[in-house]
């Protein structure tokens, strides 16, 4: 039995296969419509979510399976003090696979260690968000035709943004990747990523504060929201929340085939006027998220 805690749990070859399945699902939806007949997905979300929870549920429903679960800690027995370890033992009696989001780093891993069913990390604190990374890789591969030989700018909250940490870990395995980190001093990428992931693997990168200074160099711009829920004080959040706003004027500085991704939700960091630019692909990204989660469910249930 396999779980998914980090994008590194799959080799590059396994990720390729997962994306191939997702591409096939996109083209041949009917072929997959009953592959999960009789199977049940549990979504155990201790933190708010729109995309991740609903795309998992939609994925399972499109595969012919059924879903159950809870959308907040308050609506489960976690509110009475039940541990994650006990909860997953219970969920293992009701479902065949579980997607779990939790505010504490490592909680889905604790669950996996006690589970009788595959557990998928659907985001743990500021740590990892592997299925968002699968979505991001699928989007880049589908729209750019490749995953290597690119300059990727990651902009915004690089300290608390778990999607950023997961994506760096995944992309470092492809040749010719060059990162540009764009953040205020207070929201720089953590040392454990800079030293243990980038320096140790000789991955080229630079850090800048102004987006305008690097806009023309980028093949991909990955925008992120400042993570309000991870700040210790409101004052710092208010000071930093609108540090970056991507506008039409800034898009004019970019390459004609540059692409803007965003894991969403968006707050103010991308002006809505950018949505009509064909290089803004963050809503297409959401659709790829469902296909790749369908492929993941089938893979972890060993149905493909
Ligand atoms: N991208 C993402 O994780 O969105 P949700 O928080 O809405 O699931």
mmCIF file of C-alpha atoms and ligand atoms in Angstrom:
data_model
loop_
_atom_site.group_PDB
_atom_site.id
_atom_site.type_symbol
_atom_site.label_atom_id
_atom_site.label_comp_id
_atom_site.label_asym_id
_atom_site.label_seq_id
_atom_site.Cartn_x
_atom_site.Cartn_y
_atom_site.Cartn_z
ATOM 1 C CA UNK A 1 0.000 0.000 0.000
ATOM 2 C CA UNK A 2 1.294 3.456 -0.979
ATOM 3 C CA UNK A 3 0.623 6.902 0.478
ATOM 4 C CA UNK A 4 1.476 10.321 -0.960
ATOM 5 C CA UNK A 5 3.138 12.673 1.510
ATOM 6 C CA UNK A 6 5.591 14.551 -0.747
ATOM 7 C CA UNK A 7 6.072 14.872 -4.519
ATOM 8 C CA UNK A 8 9.364 13.017 -3.993
ATOM 9 C CA UNK A 9 7.386 9.888 -3.083
ATOM 10 C CA UNK A 10 7.096 9.357 -6.848
ATOM 11 C CA UNK A 11 10.101 9.011 -9.148
ATOM 12 C CA UNK A 12 10.298 11.232 -12.240
ATOM 13 C CA UNK A 13 9.239 8.206 -14.318
ATOM 14 C CA UNK A 14 6.251 7.558 -12.045
ATOM 15 C CA UNK A 15 5.244 11.224 -12.277
ATOM 16 C CA UNK A 16 5.436 10.988 -16.075
ATOM 17 C CA UNK A 17 3.151 7.965 -15.997
ATOM 18 C CA UNK A 18 0.711 9.747 -13.680
ATOM 19 C CA UNK A 19 0.588 12.735 -16.051
ATOM 20 C CA UNK A 20 0.155 10.409 -19.044
ATOM 21 C CA UNK A 21 -2.867 8.825 -17.332
ATOM 22 C CA UNK A 22 -4.257 12.295 -16.499
ATOM 23 C CA UNK A 23 -3.847 13.365 -20.159
ATOM 24 C CA UNK A 24 -5.647 10.232 -21.284
ATOM 25 C CA UNK A 25 -8.467 10.930 -18.801
ATOM 26 C CA UNK A 26 -8.774 14.448 -20.247
ATOM 27 C CA UNK A 27 -9.233 13.008 -23.743
ATOM 28 C CA UNK A 28 -11.274 9.871 -22.916
ATOM 29 C CA UNK A 29 -13.463 10.670 -19.906
ATOM 30 C CA UNK A 30 -15.969 7.874 -20.642
ATOM 31 C CA UNK A 31 -13.273 5.195 -20.464
ATOM 32 C CA UNK A 32 -12.692 6.028 -16.779
ATOM 33 C CA UNK A 33 -16.296 6.719 -15.707
ATOM 34 C CA UNK A 34 -16.770 3.423 -13.799
ATOM 35 C CA UNK A 35 -13.241 2.521 -12.758
ATOM 36 C CA UNK A 36 -13.967 3.310 -9.092
ATOM 37 C CA UNK A 37 -17.466 1.817 -8.915
ATOM 38 C CA UNK A 38 -17.960 0.626 -5.332
ATOM 39 C CA UNK A 39 -14.967 2.584 -3.976
ATOM 40 C CA UNK A 40 -15.210 5.313 -1.328
ATOM 41 C CA UNK A 41 -12.967 8.361 -0.866
ATOM 42 C CA UNK A 42 -12.836 10.084 2.539
ATOM 43 C CA UNK A 43 -11.884 13.768 2.611
ATOM 44 C CA UNK A 44 -10.709 14.706 6.121
ATOM 45 C CA UNK A 45 -10.077 18.440 6.091
ATOM 46 C CA UNK A 46 -9.050 20.102 9.363
ATOM 47 C CA UNK A 47 -8.374 23.365 7.466
ATOM 48 C CA UNK A 48 -10.485 25.314 4.939
ATOM 49 C CA UNK A 49 -10.314 24.401 1.258
ATOM 50 C CA UNK A 50 -12.259 24.944 -1.923
ATOM 51 C CA UNK A 51 -10.140 23.481 -4.741
ATOM 52 C CA UNK A 52 -8.352 20.598 -3.103
ATOM 53 C CA UNK A 53 -11.314 19.066 -1.281
ATOM 54 C CA UNK A 54 -13.823 19.596 -4.066
ATOM 55 C CA UNK A 55 -11.433 18.485 -6.824
ATOM 56 C CA UNK A 56 -10.777 15.249 -4.913
ATOM 57 C CA UNK A 57 -14.506 14.724 -4.465
ATOM 58 C CA UNK A 58 -15.205 15.598 -8.091
ATOM 59 C CA UNK A 59 -12.377 13.281 -9.197
ATOM 60 C CA UNK A 60 -13.837 10.323 -7.272
ATOM 61 C CA UNK A 61 -17.390 11.036 -8.486
ATOM 62 C CA UNK A 62 -16.176 11.196 -12.103
ATOM 63 C CA UNK A 63 -14.553 7.791 -11.592
ATOM 64 C CA UNK A 64 -17.855 6.286 -10.441
ATOM 65 C CA UNK A 65 -16.958 6.175 -6.736
ATOM 66 C CA UNK A 66 -18.549 7.824 -3.718
ATOM 67 C CA UNK A 67 -17.299 10.333 -1.142
ATOM 68 C CA UNK A 68 -17.708 11.084 2.542
ATOM 69 C CA UNK A 69 -15.820 13.215 5.011
ATOM 70 C CA UNK A 70 -15.668 16.457 6.942
ATOM 71 C CA UNK A 71 -14.692 19.974 5.867
ATOM 72 C CA UNK A 72 -13.484 21.399 9.186
ATOM 73 C CA UNK A 73 -12.076 20.185 12.483
ATOM 74 C CA UNK A 74 -15.125 21.713 14.209
ATOM 75 C CA UNK A 75 -17.496 19.350 12.428
ATOM 76 C CA UNK A 76 -15.569 16.220 13.429
ATOM 77 C CA UNK A 77 -14.699 14.621 16.759
ATOM 78 C CA UNK A 78 -11.347 16.437 16.615
ATOM 79 C CA UNK A 79 -13.350 19.173 18.373
ATOM 80 C CA UNK A 80 -13.800 16.704 21.293
ATOM 81 C CA UNK A 81 -10.070 15.947 21.353
ATOM 82 C CA UNK A 82 -9.819 12.865 19.129
ATOM 83 C CA UNK A 83 -6.318 12.324 17.739
ATOM 84 C CA UNK A 84 -5.455 12.052 14.052
ATOM 85 C CA UNK A 85 -4.182 8.513 14.726
ATOM 86 C CA UNK A 86 -7.529 7.413 16.132
ATOM 87 C CA UNK A 87 -9.500 9.217 13.430
ATOM 88 C CA UNK A 88 -7.682 7.454 10.577
ATOM 89 C CA UNK A 89 -8.277 4.063 12.237
ATOM 90 C CA UNK A 90 -11.990 4.894 12.109
ATOM 91 C CA UNK A 91 -11.867 6.228 8.544
ATOM 92 C CA UNK A 92 -10.069 3.022 7.473
ATOM 93 C CA UNK A 93 -13.277 1.138 8.357
ATOM 94 C CA UNK A 94 -15.438 3.376 6.160
ATOM 95 C CA UNK A 95 -13.381 4.245 3.070
ATOM 96 C CA UNK A 96 -10.859 2.848 0.570
ATOM 97 C CA UNK A 97 -8.649 5.962 0.321
ATOM 98 C CA UNK A 98 -8.317 9.214 2.284
ATOM 99 C CA UNK A 99 -7.222 12.758 1.407
ATOM 100 C CA UNK A 100 -6.237 14.700 4.548
ATOM 101 C CA UNK A 101 -5.472 18.387 5.098
ATOM 102 C CA UNK A 102 -4.211 19.532 8.490
ATOM 103 C CA UNK A 103 -2.719 22.755 9.907
ATOM 104 C CA UNK A 104 0.065 20.809 11.668
ATOM 105 C CA UNK A 105 3.124 19.806 9.634
ATOM 106 C CA UNK A 106 3.450 16.022 9.553
ATOM 107 C CA UNK A 107 -0.131 15.204 10.658
ATOM 108 C CA UNK A 108 -0.974 13.290 7.431
ATOM 109 C CA UNK A 109 2.242 11.301 7.899
ATOM 110 C CA UNK A 110 1.159 10.331 11.415
ATOM 111 C CA UNK A 111 -2.180 9.269 9.941
ATOM 112 C CA UNK A 112 -0.459 7.228 7.208
ATOM 113 C CA UNK A 113 1.557 5.335 9.825
ATOM 114 C CA UNK A 114 -1.675 4.084 11.457
ATOM 115 C CA UNK A 115 -3.813 3.699 8.345
ATOM 116 C CA UNK A 116 -5.098 0.581 6.591
ATOM 117 C CA UNK A 117 -5.920 2.636 3.466
ATOM 118 C CA UNK A 118 -3.786 4.943 1.261
ATOM 119 C CA UNK A 119 -3.501 8.462 2.718
ATOM 120 C CA UNK A 120 -2.874 11.508 0.541
ATOM 121 C CA UNK A 121 -1.400 14.660 2.060
ATOM 122 C CA UNK A 122 -3.758 17.414 0.888
ATOM 123 C CA UNK A 123 -1.631 20.112 2.556
ATOM 124 C CA UNK A 124 0.061 20.087 5.974
ATOM 125 C CA UNK A 125 0.688 23.481 7.573
ATOM 126 C CA UNK A 126 3.472 25.402 5.824
ATOM 127 C CA UNK A 127 5.217 22.168 4.849
ATOM 128 C CA UNK A 128 4.048 20.372 1.663
ATOM 129 C CA UNK A 129 1.121 20.255 -0.750
ATOM 130 C CA UNK A 130 2.028 17.420 -3.127
ATOM 131 C CA UNK A 131 -1.232 17.224 -5.089
ATOM 132 C CA UNK A 132 -1.004 20.953 -5.850
ATOM 133 C CA UNK A 133 2.482 20.217 -7.166
ATOM 134 C CA UNK A 134 1.146 17.402 -9.354
ATOM 135 C CA UNK A 135 -1.387 19.930 -10.662
ATOM 136 C CA UNK A 136 1.361 22.495 -11.331
ATOM 137 C CA UNK A 137 3.596 19.968 -13.119
ATOM 138 C CA UNK A 138 0.677 18.745 -15.216
ATOM 139 C CA UNK A 139 -0.217 22.336 -16.166
ATOM 140 C CA UNK A 140 3.348 23.204 -17.162
ATOM 141 C CA UNK A 141 3.881 19.962 -19.092
ATOM 142 C CA UNK A 142 0.537 20.236 -20.895
ATOM 143 C CA UNK A 143 0.884 23.891 -21.874
ATOM 144 C CA UNK A 144 4.659 24.202 -22.343
ATOM 145 C CA UNK A 145 5.312 20.671 -23.587
ATOM 146 C CA UNK A 146 8.228 20.136 -21.184
ATOM 147 C CA UNK A 147 9.286 20.352 -17.541
ATOM 148 C CA UNK A 148 12.981 21.188 -17.902
ATOM 149 C CA UNK A 149 15.082 24.022 -19.325
ATOM 150 C CA UNK A 150 13.078 26.868 -17.867
ATOM 151 C CA UNK A 151 13.458 29.893 -15.641
ATOM 152 C CA UNK A 152 10.768 29.747 -12.978
ATOM 153 C CA UNK A 153 9.967 32.788 -10.859
ATOM 154 C CA UNK A 154 8.237 32.138 -7.552
ATOM 155 C CA UNK A 155 6.743 35.293 -6.116
ATOM 156 C CA UNK A 156 5.115 36.251 -2.831
ATOM 157 C CA UNK A 157 5.051 34.310 0.410
ATOM 158 C CA UNK A 158 7.934 31.899 -0.064
ATOM 159 C CA UNK A 159 8.325 31.345 3.679
ATOM 160 C CA UNK A 160 4.918 29.908 4.546
ATOM 161 C CA UNK A 161 3.772 28.869 1.050
ATOM 162 C CA UNK A 162 3.668 25.064 1.125
ATOM 163 C CA UNK A 163 2.872 24.935 -2.610
ATOM 164 C CA UNK A 164 6.188 26.676 -3.271
ATOM 165 C CA UNK A 165 8.164 24.266 -1.084
ATOM 166 C CA UNK A 166 6.630 21.231 -2.781
ATOM 167 C CA UNK A 167 7.119 22.648 -6.278
ATOM 168 C CA UNK A 168 10.806 23.436 -5.719
ATOM 169 C CA UNK A 169 11.353 19.888 -4.448
ATOM 170 C CA UNK A 170 9.678 18.432 -7.519
ATOM 171 C CA UNK A 171 11.247 20.682 -10.174
ATOM 172 C CA UNK A 172 14.799 20.334 -8.879
ATOM 173 C CA UNK A 173 14.860 16.854 -10.493
ATOM 174 C CA UNK A 174 14.441 18.198 -14.048
ATOM 175 C CA UNK A 175 17.425 19.393 -16.124
ATOM 176 C CA UNK A 176 18.050 23.069 -16.866
ATOM 177 C CA UNK A 177 15.793 24.491 -14.144
ATOM 178 C CA UNK A 178 16.751 27.936 -12.895
ATOM 179 C CA UNK A 179 14.798 29.507 -10.022
ATOM 180 C CA UNK A 180 14.254 33.183 -9.278
ATOM 181 C CA UNK A 181 12.760 33.816 -5.845
ATOM 182 C CA UNK A 182 10.872 37.097 -5.566
ATOM 183 C CA UNK A 183 9.861 38.006 -2.033
ATOM 184 C CA UNK A 184 10.211 40.627 0.672
ATOM 185 C CA UNK A 185 13.025 39.939 3.147
ATOM 186 C CA UNK A 186 10.564 38.670 5.782
ATOM 187 C CA UNK A 187 9.045 36.053 3.434
ATOM 188 C CA UNK A 188 12.207 34.558 1.880
ATOM 189 C CA UNK A 189 12.318 30.812 1.289
ATOM 190 C CA UNK A 190 13.310 28.921 4.461
ATOM 191 C CA UNK A 191 16.934 27.862 4.991
ATOM 192 C CA UNK A 192 15.968 24.195 4.881
ATOM 193 C CA UNK A 193 14.922 24.646 1.250
ATOM 194 C CA UNK A 194 17.785 26.978 0.291
ATOM 195 C CA UNK A 195 20.560 24.943 1.882
ATOM 196 C CA UNK A 196 19.261 21.362 1.941
ATOM 197 C CA UNK A 197 17.459 21.339 -1.400
ATOM 198 C CA UNK A 198 19.025 23.972 -3.671
ATOM 199 C CA UNK A 199 22.649 24.359 -2.534
ATOM 200 C CA UNK A 200 23.084 20.646 -1.888
ATOM 201 C CA UNK A 201 21.897 19.805 -5.418
ATOM 202 C CA UNK A 202 23.706 22.723 -7.129
ATOM 203 C CA UNK A 203 20.426 24.140 -8.459
ATOM 204 C CA UNK A 204 20.954 27.674 -9.825
ATOM 205 C CA UNK A 205 18.825 30.385 -8.186
ATOM 206 C CA UNK A 206 18.793 34.031 -7.235
ATOM 207 C CA UNK A 207 16.714 36.061 -4.813
ATOM 208 C CA UNK A 208 15.286 39.490 -5.613
ATOM 209 C CA UNK A 209 12.752 41.825 -4.057
ATOM 210 C CA UNK A 210 11.288 43.609 -7.102
ATOM 211 C CA UNK A 211 9.213 41.612 -9.595
ATOM 212 C CA UNK A 212 9.820 44.211 -12.332
ATOM 213 C CA UNK A 213 13.575 43.544 -12.202
ATOM 214 C CA UNK A 214 13.197 39.935 -13.424
ATOM 215 C CA UNK A 215 9.912 39.856 -15.315
ATOM 216 C CA UNK A 216 11.581 39.677 -18.753
ATOM 217 C CA UNK A 217 13.689 36.626 -17.741
ATOM 218 C CA UNK A 218 10.813 34.341 -16.747
ATOM 219 C CA UNK A 219 9.291 31.383 -18.592
ATOM 220 C CA UNK A 220 6.894 30.696 -15.701
ATOM 221 C CA UNK A 221 5.719 33.114 -13.019
ATOM 222 C CA UNK A 222 4.249 31.278 -10.021
ATOM 223 C CA UNK A 223 2.348 33.842 -7.950
ATOM 224 C CA UNK A 224 1.330 33.097 -4.367
ATOM 225 C CA UNK A 225 -0.870 34.692 -1.758
ATOM 226 C CA UNK A 226 0.523 35.963 1.542
ATOM 227 C CA UNK A 227 -0.610 33.247 3.965
ATOM 228 C CA UNK A 228 -2.627 35.186 6.540
ATOM 229 C CA UNK A 229 -3.402 32.070 8.577
ATOM 230 C CA UNK A 230 0.299 31.376 9.278
ATOM 231 C CA UNK A 231 1.240 34.859 10.571
ATOM 232 C CA UNK A 232 1.775 35.358 14.277
ATOM 233 C CA UNK A 233 0.662 38.968 14.258
ATOM 234 C CA UNK A 234 -1.884 40.916 12.220
ATOM 235 C CA UNK A 235 0.391 43.968 11.882
ATOM 236 C CA UNK A 236 3.033 42.065 9.873
ATOM 237 C CA UNK A 237 0.361 40.526 7.650
ATOM 238 C CA UNK A 238 -1.231 43.906 6.893
ATOM 239 C CA UNK A 239 2.191 45.401 6.066
ATOM 240 C CA UNK A 240 3.097 42.593 3.642
ATOM 241 C CA UNK A 241 -0.206 41.456 2.139
ATOM 242 C CA UNK A 242 -0.165 43.790 -0.885
ATOM 243 C CA UNK A 243 3.604 43.778 -1.427
ATOM 244 C CA UNK A 244 3.104 42.325 -4.933
ATOM 245 C CA UNK A 245 0.272 43.048 -7.324
ATOM 246 C CA UNK A 246 0.627 41.651 -10.838
ATOM 247 C CA UNK A 247 -0.840 44.181 -13.276
ATOM 248 C CA UNK A 248 -1.184 44.547 -17.058
ATOM 249 C CA UNK A 249 1.782 46.939 -17.034
ATOM 250 C CA UNK A 250 3.999 44.294 -15.427
ATOM 251 C CA UNK A 251 2.718 41.657 -17.874
ATOM 252 C CA UNK A 252 3.874 43.943 -20.718
ATOM 253 C CA UNK A 253 7.457 43.406 -19.518
ATOM 254 C CA UNK A 254 7.196 39.592 -19.829
ATOM 255 C CA UNK A 255 7.979 37.221 -22.699
ATOM 256 C CA UNK A 256 5.156 36.579 -25.167
ATOM 257 C CA UNK A 257 5.011 32.909 -24.115
ATOM 258 C CA UNK A 258 5.565 33.377 -20.378
ATOM 259 C CA UNK A 259 2.844 31.721 -18.270
ATOM 260 C CA UNK A 260 1.361 32.833 -14.958
ATOM 261 C CA UNK A 261 0.351 30.083 -12.541
ATOM 262 C CA UNK A 262 -1.204 30.506 -9.097
ATOM 263 C CA UNK A 263 -2.357 27.700 -6.762
ATOM 264 C CA UNK A 264 -5.289 29.975 -5.731
ATOM 265 C CA UNK A 265 -7.110 31.301 -3.793
ATOM 266 C CA UNK A 266 -6.102 34.733 -5.063
ATOM 267 C CA UNK A 267 -6.531 37.752 -2.823
ATOM 268 C CA UNK A 268 -5.004 40.946 -4.316
ATOM 269 C CA UNK A 269 -1.731 39.671 -5.762
ATOM 270 C CA UNK A 270 -3.051 39.352 -9.329
ATOM 271 C CA UNK A 271 -5.205 42.159 -10.632
ATOM 272 C CA UNK A 272 -8.408 40.786 -12.220
ATOM 273 C CA UNK A 273 -7.531 42.668 -15.432
ATOM 274 C CA UNK A 274 -4.741 40.085 -15.959
ATOM 275 C CA UNK A 275 -7.304 37.234 -16.121
ATOM 276 C CA UNK A 276 -8.030 37.939 -19.802
ATOM 277 C CA UNK A 277 -4.363 37.690 -20.810
ATOM 278 C CA UNK A 278 -3.870 34.322 -22.583
ATOM 279 C CA UNK A 279 -0.688 33.865 -20.546
ATOM 280 C CA UNK A 280 -2.747 33.747 -17.322
ATOM 281 C CA UNK A 281 -3.387 30.010 -16.967
ATOM 282 C CA UNK A 282 -4.410 29.738 -13.297
ATOM 283 C CA UNK A 283 -8.008 28.797 -14.070
ATOM 284 C CA UNK A 284 -6.918 26.140 -16.581
ATOM 285 C CA UNK A 285 -4.598 24.878 -13.820
ATOM 286 C CA UNK A 286 -7.679 24.111 -11.680
ATOM 287 C CA UNK A 287 -9.074 21.799 -14.406
ATOM 288 C CA UNK A 288 -5.761 19.921 -14.633
ATOM 289 C CA UNK A 289 -5.982 19.493 -10.847
ATOM 290 C CA UNK A 290 -9.043 17.302 -11.200
ATOM 291 C CA UNK A 291 -7.534 15.099 -13.937
ATOM 292 C CA UNK A 292 -4.303 14.524 -12.040
ATOM 293 C CA UNK A 293 -6.214 13.666 -8.840
ATOM 294 C CA UNK A 294 -8.283 11.153 -10.822
ATOM 295 C CA UNK A 295 -5.020 9.612 -12.041
ATOM 296 C CA UNK A 296 -3.636 9.612 -8.486
ATOM 297 C CA UNK A 297 -6.697 7.886 -6.990
ATOM 298 C CA UNK A 298 -6.536 5.182 -9.692
ATOM 299 C CA UNK A 299 -2.811 4.717 -9.137
ATOM 300 C CA UNK A 300 -2.957 4.464 -5.333
ATOM 301 C CA UNK A 301 -5.922 2.059 -5.547
ATOM 302 C CA UNK A 302 -3.890 0.022 -8.067
ATOM 303 C CA UNK A 303 -6.691 0.209 -10.653
ATOM 304 C CA UNK A 304 -4.423 1.238 -13.564
HETATM 305 N N1 LIG B 1 -4.751 25.459 -4.025
HETATM 306 C C1 LIG B 1 -5.407 25.073 -2.912
HETATM 307 O O1 LIG B 1 -4.889 24.301 -2.092
HETATM 308 O O2 LIG B 1 -6.634 25.653 -2.757
HETATM 309 P P1 LIG B 1 -7.637 25.328 -1.572
HETATM 310 O O3 LIG B 1 -7.003 25.852 -0.296
HETATM 311 O O4 LIG B 1 -8.912 26.015 -1.915
HETATM 312 O O5 LIG B 1 -7.771 23.831 -1.485
#
